[in-house]
Tab-separated table of C-alpha atoms in Angstrom:
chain	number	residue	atom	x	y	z
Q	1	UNK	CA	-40.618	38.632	46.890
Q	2	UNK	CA	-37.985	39.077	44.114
Q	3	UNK	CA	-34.829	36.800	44.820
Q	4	UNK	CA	-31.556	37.299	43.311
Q	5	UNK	CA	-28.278	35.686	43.147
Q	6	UNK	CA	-26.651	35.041	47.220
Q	7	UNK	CA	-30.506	35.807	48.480
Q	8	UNK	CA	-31.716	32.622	50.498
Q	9	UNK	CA	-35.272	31.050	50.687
Q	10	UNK	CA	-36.051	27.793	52.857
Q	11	UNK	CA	-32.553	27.409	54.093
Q	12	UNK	CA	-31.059	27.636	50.836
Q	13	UNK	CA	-28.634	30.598	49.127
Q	14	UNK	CA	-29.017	30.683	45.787
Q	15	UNK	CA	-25.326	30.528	44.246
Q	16	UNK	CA	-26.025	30.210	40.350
Q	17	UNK	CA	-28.762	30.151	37.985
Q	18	UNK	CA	-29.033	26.800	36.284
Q	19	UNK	CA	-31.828	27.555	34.050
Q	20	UNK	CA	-36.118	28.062	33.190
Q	21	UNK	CA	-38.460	25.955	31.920
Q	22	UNK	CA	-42.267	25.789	31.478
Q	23	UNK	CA	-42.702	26.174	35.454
Q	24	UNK	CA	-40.302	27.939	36.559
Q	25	UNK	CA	-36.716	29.068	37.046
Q	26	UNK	CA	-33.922	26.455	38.530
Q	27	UNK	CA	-31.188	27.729	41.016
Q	28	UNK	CA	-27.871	25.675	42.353
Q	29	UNK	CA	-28.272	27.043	46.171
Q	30	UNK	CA	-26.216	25.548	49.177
Q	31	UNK	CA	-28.432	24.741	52.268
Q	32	UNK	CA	-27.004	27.216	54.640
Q	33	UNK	CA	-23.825	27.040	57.245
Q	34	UNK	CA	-21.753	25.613	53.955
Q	35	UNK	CA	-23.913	22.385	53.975
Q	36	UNK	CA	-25.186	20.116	50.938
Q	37	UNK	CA	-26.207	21.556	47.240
Q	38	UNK	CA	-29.451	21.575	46.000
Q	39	UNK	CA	-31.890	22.761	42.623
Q	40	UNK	CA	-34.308	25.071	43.826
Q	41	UNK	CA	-37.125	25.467	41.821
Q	42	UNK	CA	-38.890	29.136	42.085
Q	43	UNK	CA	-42.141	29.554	39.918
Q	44	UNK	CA	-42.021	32.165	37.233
Q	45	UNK	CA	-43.211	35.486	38.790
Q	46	UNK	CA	-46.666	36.094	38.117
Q	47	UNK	CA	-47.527	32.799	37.748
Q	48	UNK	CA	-51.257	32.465	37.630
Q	49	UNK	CA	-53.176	30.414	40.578
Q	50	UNK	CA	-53.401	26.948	38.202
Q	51	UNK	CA	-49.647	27.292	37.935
Q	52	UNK	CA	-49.052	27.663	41.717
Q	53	UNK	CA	-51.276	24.740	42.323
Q	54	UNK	CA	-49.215	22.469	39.464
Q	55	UNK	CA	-46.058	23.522	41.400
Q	56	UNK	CA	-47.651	22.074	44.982
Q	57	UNK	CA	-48.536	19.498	43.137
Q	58	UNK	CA	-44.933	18.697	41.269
Q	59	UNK	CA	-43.651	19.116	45.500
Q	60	UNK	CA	-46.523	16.498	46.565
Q	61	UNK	CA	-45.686	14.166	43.905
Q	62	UNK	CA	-41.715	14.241	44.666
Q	63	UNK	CA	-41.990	13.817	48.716
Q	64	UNK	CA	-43.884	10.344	47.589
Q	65	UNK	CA	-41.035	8.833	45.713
Q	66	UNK	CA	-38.100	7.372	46.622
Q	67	UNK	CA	-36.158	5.502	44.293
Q	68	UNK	CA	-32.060	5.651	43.661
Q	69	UNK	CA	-33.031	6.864	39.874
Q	70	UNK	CA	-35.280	9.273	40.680
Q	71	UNK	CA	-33.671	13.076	41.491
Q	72	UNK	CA	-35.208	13.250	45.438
Q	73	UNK	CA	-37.190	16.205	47.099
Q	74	UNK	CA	-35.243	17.391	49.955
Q	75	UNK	CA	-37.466	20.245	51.135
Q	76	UNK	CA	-40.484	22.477	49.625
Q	77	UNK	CA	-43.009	24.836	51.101
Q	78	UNK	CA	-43.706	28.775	50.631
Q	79	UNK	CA	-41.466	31.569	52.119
Q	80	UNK	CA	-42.970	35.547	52.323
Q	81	UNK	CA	-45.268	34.334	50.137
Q	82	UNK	CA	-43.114	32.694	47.661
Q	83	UNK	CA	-43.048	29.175	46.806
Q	84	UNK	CA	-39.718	26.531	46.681
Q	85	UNK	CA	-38.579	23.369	45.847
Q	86	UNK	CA	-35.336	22.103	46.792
Q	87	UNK	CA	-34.721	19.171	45.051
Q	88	UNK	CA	-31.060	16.802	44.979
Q	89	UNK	CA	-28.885	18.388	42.804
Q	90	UNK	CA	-27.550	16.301	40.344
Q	91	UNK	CA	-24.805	17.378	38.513
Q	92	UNK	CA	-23.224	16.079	34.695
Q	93	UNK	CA	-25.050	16.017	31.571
Q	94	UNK	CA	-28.830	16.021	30.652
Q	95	UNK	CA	-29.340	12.819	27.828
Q	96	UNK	CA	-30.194	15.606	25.967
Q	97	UNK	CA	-26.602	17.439	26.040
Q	98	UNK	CA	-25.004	13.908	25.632
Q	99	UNK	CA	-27.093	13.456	22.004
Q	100	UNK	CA	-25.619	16.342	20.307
Q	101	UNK	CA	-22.440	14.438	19.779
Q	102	UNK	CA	-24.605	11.887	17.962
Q	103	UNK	CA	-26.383	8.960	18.514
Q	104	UNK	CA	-25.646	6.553	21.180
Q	105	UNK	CA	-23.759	2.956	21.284
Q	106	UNK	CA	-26.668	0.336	20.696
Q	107	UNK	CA	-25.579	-1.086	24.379
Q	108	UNK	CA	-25.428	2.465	26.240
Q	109	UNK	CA	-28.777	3.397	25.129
Q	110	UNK	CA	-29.889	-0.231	26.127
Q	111	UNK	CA	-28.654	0.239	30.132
Q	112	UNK	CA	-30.115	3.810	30.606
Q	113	UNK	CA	-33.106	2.794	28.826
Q	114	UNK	CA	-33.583	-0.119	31.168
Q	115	UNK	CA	-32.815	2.072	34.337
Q	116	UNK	CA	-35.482	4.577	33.140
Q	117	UNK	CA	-38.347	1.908	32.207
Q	118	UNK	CA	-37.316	0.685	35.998
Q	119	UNK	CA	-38.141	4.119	37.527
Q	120	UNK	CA	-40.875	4.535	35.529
Q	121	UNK	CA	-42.486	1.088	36.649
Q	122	UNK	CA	-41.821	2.576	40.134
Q	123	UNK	CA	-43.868	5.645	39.864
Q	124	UNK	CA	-46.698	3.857	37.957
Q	125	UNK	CA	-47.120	1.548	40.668
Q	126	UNK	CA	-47.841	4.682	42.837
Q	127	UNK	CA	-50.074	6.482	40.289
Q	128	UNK	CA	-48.378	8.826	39.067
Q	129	UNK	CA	-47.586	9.392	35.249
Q	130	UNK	CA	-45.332	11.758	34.261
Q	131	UNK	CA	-46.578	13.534	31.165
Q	132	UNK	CA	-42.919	14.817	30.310
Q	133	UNK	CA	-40.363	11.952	30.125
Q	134	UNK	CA	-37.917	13.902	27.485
Q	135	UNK	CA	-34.075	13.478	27.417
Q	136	UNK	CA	-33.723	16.706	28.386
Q	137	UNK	CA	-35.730	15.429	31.670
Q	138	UNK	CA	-32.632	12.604	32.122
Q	139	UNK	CA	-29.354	13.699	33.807
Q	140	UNK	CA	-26.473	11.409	33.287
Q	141	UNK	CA	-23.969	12.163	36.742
Q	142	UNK	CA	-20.341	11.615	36.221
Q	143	UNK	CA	-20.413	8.440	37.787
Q	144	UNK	CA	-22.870	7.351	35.164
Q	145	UNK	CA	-25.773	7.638	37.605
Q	146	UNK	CA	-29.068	8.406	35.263
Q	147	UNK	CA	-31.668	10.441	37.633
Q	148	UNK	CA	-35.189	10.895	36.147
Q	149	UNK	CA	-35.823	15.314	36.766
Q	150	UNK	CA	-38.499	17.144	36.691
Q	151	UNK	CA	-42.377	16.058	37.751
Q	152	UNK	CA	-44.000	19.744	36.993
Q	153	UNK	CA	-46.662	18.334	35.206
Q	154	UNK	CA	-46.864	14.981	36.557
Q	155	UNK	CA	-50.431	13.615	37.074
Q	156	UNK	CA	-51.387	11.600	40.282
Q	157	UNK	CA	-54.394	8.973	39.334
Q	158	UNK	CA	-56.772	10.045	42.354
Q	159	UNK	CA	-55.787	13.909	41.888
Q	160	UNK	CA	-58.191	16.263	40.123
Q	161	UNK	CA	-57.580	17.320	36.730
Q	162	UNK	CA	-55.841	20.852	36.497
Q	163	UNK	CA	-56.085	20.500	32.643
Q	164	UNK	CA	-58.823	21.902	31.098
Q	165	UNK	CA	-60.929	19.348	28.633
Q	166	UNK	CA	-59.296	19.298	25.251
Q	167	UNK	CA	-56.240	21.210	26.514
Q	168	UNK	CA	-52.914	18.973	25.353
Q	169	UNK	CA	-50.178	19.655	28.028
Q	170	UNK	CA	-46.795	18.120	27.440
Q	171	UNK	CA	-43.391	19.070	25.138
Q	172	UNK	CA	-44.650	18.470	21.868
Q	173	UNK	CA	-42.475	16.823	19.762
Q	174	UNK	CA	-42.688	13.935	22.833
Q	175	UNK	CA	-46.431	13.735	23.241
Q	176	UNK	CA	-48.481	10.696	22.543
Q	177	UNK	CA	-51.494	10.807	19.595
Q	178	UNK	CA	-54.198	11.120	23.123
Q	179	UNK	CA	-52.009	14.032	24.739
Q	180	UNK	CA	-52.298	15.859	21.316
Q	181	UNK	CA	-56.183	15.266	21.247
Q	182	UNK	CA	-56.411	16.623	24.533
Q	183	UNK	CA	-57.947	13.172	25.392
Q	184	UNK	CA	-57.575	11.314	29.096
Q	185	UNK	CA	-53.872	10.188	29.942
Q	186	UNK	CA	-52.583	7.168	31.542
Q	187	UNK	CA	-49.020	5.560	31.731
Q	188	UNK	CA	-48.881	4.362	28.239
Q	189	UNK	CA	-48.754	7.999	27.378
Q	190	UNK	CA	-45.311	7.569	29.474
Q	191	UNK	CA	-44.773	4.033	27.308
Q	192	UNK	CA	-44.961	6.631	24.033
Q	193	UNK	CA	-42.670	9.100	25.539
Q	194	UNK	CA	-40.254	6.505	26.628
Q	195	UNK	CA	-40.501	5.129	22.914
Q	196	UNK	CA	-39.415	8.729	21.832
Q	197	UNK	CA	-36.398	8.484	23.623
Q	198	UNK	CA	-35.203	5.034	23.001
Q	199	UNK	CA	-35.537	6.339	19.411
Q	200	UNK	CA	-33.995	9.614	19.615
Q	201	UNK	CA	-31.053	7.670	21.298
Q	202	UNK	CA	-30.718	5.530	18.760
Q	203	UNK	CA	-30.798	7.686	15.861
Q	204	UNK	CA	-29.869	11.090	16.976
Q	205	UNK	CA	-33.288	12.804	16.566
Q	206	UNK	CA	-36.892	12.612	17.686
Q	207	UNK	CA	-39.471	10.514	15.389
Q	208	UNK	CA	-41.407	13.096	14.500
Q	209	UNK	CA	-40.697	16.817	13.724
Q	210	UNK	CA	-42.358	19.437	11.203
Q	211	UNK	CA	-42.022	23.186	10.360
Q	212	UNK	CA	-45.607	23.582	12.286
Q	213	UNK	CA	-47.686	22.536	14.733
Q	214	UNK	CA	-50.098	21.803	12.898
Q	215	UNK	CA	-47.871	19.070	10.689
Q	216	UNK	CA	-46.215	17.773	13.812
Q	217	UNK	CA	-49.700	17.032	15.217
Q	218	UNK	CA	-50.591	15.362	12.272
Q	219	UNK	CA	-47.909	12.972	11.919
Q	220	UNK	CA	-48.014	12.194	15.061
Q	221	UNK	CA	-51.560	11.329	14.830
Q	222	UNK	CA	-51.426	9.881	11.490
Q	223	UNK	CA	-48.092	9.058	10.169
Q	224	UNK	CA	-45.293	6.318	11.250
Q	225	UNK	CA	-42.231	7.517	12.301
Q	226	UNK	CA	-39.369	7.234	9.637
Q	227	UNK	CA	-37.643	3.794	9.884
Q	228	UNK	CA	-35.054	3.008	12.303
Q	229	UNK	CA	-33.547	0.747	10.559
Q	230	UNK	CA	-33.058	2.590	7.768
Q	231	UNK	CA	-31.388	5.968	10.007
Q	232	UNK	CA	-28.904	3.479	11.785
Q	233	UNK	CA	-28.432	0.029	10.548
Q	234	UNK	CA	-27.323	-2.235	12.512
Q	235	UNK	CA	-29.735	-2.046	15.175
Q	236	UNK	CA	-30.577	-5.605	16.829
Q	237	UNK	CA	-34.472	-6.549	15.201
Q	238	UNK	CA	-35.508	-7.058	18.892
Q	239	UNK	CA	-34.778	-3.505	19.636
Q	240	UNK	CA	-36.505	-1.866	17.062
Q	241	UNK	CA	-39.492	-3.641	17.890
Q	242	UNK	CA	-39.483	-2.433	21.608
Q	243	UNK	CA	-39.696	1.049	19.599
Q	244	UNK	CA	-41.915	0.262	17.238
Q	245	UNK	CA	-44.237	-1.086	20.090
Q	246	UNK	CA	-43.890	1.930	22.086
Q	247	UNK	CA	-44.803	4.276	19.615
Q	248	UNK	CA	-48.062	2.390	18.363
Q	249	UNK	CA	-50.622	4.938	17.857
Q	250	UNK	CA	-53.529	2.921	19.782
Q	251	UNK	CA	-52.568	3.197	23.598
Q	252	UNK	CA	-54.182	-0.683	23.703
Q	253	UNK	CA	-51.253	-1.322	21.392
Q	254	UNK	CA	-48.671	-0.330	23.511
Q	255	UNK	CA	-46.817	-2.006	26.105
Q	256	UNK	CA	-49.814	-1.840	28.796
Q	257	UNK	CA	-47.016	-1.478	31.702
Q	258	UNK	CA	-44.232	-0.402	32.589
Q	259	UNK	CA	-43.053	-3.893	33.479
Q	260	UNK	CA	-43.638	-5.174	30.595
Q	261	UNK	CA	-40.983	-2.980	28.469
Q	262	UNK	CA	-38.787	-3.478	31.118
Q	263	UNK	CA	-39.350	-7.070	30.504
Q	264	UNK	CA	-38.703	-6.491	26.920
Q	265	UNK	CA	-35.841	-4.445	27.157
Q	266	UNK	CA	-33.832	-7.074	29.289
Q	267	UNK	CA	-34.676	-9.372	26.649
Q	268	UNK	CA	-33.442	-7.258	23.771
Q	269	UNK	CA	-29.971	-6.601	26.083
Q	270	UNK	CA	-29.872	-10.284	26.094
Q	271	UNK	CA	-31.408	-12.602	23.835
Q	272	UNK	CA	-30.758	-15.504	24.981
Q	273	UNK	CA	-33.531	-14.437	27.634
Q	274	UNK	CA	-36.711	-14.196	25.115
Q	275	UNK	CA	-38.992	-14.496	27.545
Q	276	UNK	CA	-38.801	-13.138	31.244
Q	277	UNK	CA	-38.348	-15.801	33.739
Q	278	UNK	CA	-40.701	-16.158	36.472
Q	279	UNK	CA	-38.135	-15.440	39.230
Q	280	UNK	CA	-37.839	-12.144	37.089
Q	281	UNK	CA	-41.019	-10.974	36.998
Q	282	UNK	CA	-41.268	-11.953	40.835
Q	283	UNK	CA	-38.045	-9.548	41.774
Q	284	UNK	CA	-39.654	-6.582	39.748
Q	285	UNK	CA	-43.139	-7.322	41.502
Q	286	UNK	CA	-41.482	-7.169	45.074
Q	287	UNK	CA	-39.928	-3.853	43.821
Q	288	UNK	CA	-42.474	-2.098	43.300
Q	289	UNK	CA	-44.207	-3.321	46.735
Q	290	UNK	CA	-40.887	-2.409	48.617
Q	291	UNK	CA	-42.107	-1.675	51.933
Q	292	UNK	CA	-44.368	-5.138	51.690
Q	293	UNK	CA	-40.513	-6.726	51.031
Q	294	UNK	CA	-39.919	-7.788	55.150
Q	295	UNK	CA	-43.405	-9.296	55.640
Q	296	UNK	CA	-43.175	-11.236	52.105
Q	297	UNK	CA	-40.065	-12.509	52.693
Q	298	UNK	CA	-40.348	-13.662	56.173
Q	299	UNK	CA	-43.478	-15.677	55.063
Q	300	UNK	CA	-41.199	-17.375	52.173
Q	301	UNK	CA	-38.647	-18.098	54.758
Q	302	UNK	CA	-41.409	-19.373	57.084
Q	303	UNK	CA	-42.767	-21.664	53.658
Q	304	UNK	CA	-39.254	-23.031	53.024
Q	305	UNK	CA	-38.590	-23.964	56.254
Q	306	UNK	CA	-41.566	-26.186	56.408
Q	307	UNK	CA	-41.380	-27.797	53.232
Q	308	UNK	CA	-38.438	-30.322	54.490
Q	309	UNK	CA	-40.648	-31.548	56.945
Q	310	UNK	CA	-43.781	-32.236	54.291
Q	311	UNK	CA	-41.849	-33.496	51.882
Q	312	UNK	CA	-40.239	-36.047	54.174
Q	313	UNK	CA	-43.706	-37.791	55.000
Q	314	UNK	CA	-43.094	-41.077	53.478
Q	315	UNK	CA	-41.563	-45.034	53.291
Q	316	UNK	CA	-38.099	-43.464	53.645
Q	317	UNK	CA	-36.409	-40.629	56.041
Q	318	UNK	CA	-36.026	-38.420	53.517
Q	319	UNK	CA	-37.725	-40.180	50.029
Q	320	UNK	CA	-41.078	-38.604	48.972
Q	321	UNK	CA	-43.627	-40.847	48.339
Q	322	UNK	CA	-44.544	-42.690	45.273
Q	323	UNK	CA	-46.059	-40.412	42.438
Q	324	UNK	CA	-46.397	-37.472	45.375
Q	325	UNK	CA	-45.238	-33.933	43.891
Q	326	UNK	CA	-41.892	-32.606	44.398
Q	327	UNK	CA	-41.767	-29.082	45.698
Q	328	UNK	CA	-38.542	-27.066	43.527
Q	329	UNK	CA	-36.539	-25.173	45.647
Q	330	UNK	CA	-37.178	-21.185	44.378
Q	331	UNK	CA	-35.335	-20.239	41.075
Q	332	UNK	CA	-32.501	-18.335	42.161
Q	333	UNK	CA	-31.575	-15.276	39.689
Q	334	UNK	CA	-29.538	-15.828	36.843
Q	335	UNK	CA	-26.436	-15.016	36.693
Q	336	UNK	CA	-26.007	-11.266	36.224
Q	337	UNK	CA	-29.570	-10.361	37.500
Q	338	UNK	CA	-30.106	-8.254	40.229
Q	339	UNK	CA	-31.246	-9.972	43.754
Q	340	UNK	CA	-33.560	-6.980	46.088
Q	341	UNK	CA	-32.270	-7.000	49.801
Q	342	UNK	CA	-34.811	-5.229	52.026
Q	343	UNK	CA	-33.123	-3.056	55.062
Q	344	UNK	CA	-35.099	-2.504	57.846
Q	345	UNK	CA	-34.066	-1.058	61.524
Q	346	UNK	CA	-36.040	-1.967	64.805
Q	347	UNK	CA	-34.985	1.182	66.112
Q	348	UNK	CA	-36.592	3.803	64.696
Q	349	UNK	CA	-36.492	4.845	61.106
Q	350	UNK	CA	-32.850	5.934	59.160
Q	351	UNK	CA	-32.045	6.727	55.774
Q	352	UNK	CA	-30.021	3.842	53.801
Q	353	UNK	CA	-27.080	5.197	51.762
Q	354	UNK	CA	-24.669	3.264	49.329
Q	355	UNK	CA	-21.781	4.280	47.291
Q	356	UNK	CA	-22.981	7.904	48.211
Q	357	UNK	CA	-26.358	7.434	46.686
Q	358	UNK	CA	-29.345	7.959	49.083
Q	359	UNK	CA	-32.211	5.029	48.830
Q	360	UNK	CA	-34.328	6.713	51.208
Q	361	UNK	CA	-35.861	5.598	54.753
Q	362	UNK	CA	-36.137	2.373	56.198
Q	363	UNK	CA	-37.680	0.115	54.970
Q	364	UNK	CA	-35.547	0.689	51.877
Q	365	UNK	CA	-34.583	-2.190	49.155
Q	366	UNK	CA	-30.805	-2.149	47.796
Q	367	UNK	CA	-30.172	-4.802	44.518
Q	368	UNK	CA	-26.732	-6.285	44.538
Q	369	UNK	CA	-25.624	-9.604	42.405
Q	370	UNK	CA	-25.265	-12.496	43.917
Q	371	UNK	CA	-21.951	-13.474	45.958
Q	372	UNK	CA	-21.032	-9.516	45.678
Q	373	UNK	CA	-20.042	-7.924	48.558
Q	374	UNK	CA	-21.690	-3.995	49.217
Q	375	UNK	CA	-21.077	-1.810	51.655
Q	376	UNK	CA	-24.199	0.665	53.078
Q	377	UNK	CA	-24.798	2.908	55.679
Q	378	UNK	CA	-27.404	3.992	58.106
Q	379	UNK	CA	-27.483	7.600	59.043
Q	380	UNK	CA	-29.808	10.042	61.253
Q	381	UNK	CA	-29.115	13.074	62.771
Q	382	UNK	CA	-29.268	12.064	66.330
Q	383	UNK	CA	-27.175	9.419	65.900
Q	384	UNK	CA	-24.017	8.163	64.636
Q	385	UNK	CA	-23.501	6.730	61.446
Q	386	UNK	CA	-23.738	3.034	61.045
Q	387	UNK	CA	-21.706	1.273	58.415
Q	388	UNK	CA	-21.970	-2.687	57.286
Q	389	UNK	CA	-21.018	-5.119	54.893
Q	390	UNK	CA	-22.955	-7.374	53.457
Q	391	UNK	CA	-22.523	-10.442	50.795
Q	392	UNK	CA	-25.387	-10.376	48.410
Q	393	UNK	CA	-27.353	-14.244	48.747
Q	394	UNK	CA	-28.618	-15.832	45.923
Q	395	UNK	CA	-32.246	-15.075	46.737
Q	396	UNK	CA	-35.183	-12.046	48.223
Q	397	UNK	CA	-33.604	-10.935	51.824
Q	398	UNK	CA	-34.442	-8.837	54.610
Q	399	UNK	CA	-32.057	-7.420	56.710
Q	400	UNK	CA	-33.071	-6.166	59.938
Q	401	UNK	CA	-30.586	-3.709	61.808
Q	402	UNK	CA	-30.039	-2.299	65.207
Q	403	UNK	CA	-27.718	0.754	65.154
Q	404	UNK	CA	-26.347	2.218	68.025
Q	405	UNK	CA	-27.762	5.180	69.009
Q	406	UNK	CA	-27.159	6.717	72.487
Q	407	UNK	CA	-27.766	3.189	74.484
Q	408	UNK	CA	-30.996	2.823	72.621
């Protein structure tokens, strides 16, 4: 059906025209009886049948993630025969809009580069890759949120290929030497892209750009991009190599996770912290196994509560025996690190809100630093909404709730 301006699809009206891209065409629509705003995402009419089937697949890909940095689906599905996506609207700036007034601060770039590698680890660990991580795929809300947009040509591992053999799909100035040959992608392609960024944050334009195809192509095949250091001096060593790794032309060369830049990127904020603690490494691992978070942690409660006992087994009340080992109480973060506290509800499942961003369904995993004090909420619509405070501890938690809900 042909949709205008004030015509409604899926419970939306569509109240301004935000914009098209390779997919489609992007709409700011209210959901209707004056409720929340949404983008809703209309493929371009005509679209051919592979097209269709990359937009169900851009809607099957979004419903799976969940992550406060990651723009959420809120609803999707085919009306008269045309097909939607309502997505969280996100309003502000893309990263894109912010770099025409120039390159960024060395420290700005560093914190939405290390929110970005974080949402990227996050949809690696559930097999997705992106294909199109571009600043103009970043929105930066007023707030200062960043919000990763845009999945249309996001590839889940286990899906079939809708790319023919040989075919290079991405934006082109952003795509990695094995995206240009057409060649099998995996997240490092996403390691390249993010590389692209980082650099086009830094210096105010993209590594690589030519009057052709052809030449782009080629130097991004062949060619280094110019040198960093050289376009804006002053840029920390240890940040330039985090670049320079990303945009290795061997995928093997790469960063081989997602993780791992993040990892590097902490350590560039702050060098003092050259290599990644274990504790570190441990918070990111129980991130990306979120919903794992309330089983894990009640065995590690369950382990420290014995260890007391063990470790009192000797001449003394509470001396350890000669030459037996010690057991070291768990590394609690550094200071300034983030500490992952699981909510969970034993009463059915509600969505976890804080500071008016939505962290999805319980379970969900909030950060917080230690001794801070956050406020969340638990909402559902059969019930009221159920507000509580909470002091961040010094290690992993789990919270379980039990929200009122009509004597339940």
């Amino acid at each position: 059906m042909s949709l205008r301006l004030n015509s409604a699809i899926g419970g939306y009206r569509l109240i301004e025209y935000l914009g098209r891209g390779g997919m489609g065409e992007v709409y700011l629509a209210r959901e209707e009886g004056g409720g929340r705003l949404a983008a809703v995402k209309l493929p371009h009419s005509g679209a051919p049948g592979e097209a269709a089937l990359r937009f169900q697949t851009e809607a099957e890909v979004q419903g799976k993630l969940h992550h406060p940095n990651i723009a959420r689906l809120l609803r999707s599905g085919s009306e008269c025969g045309q097909l939607y996506i309502a997505m969280e609207y996100v309003p502000g700036s893309t990263l894109t809009d912010m770099l025409r007034g120039g390159p960024l601060e060395v420290p700005r770039a560093l914190e939405i580069a290390v929110v970005v590698a974080d949402a990227i680890n996050y949809i690696h660990a559930r097999g997705i890759v992106h294909r199109d991580l571009k600043s103009s795929n970043i929105k930066i809300a007023p707030d200062g949120a960043v919000k990763l947009l845009d999945f249309g040509i996001a590839k889940m591992a286990a899906a079939p290929a809708l790319t023919r053999s040989g075919c290079s799909i991405g934006t082109d100035d952003c795509m990695a030497p094995e995206q240009v040959r057409g060649g099998p992608v995996d997240a490092r392609a996403d390691i390249w892209a993010f590389g692209v960024m980082l650099y086009e944050m830094l210096a105010g334009r993209r590594p690589f750009a030519a009057d052709t195809a052809v030449e782009l192509y080629r130097r991004i095949l062949e060619a280094p991009p110019p040198a960093l250091e050289k376009l804006r001096p002053g840029v920390p060593p240890a940040v330039i190599a985090v670049v320079a790794r990303c945009l290795r032309k061997k995928p093997g060369d790469r960063y081989q996770t997602a993780r791992e830049l993040w990892d590097a990127l902490l350590a560039a904020k702050d060098p003092s912290r050259s290599a990644p603690p274990a504790h570190r490494r441990a918070w990111t691992a129980l991130r990306e196994r979120r919903y794992l978070l309330p089983a894990i942690a009640g065995a590690l409660l369950a382990c420290l509560a014995a260890c007391p006992a063990l470790l009192n087994r000797g001449p003394g009340p509470n001396v350890p025996a000669p030459g037996a080992p010690v057991a070291a109480a768990p590394p609690a973060p550094a200071a300034g690190d983030l500490v992952p506290v699981s909510i969970t509800s034993d009463n059915g499942v509600w969505r976890v809100l804080r500071d008016g961003r939505d962290f999805g369904p319980t379970p969900a995993t909030i950060f917080g630093r230690e001794g801070e004090t956050i406020e969340f909420t638990l909402k559902r619509a059969d019930c009221p909404d159920f507000r509580k405070t909470l002091q961040i501890p010094a290690t992993a938690w789990t919270v379980t709730e039990h929200p009122p809900c009509g004597g339940r």
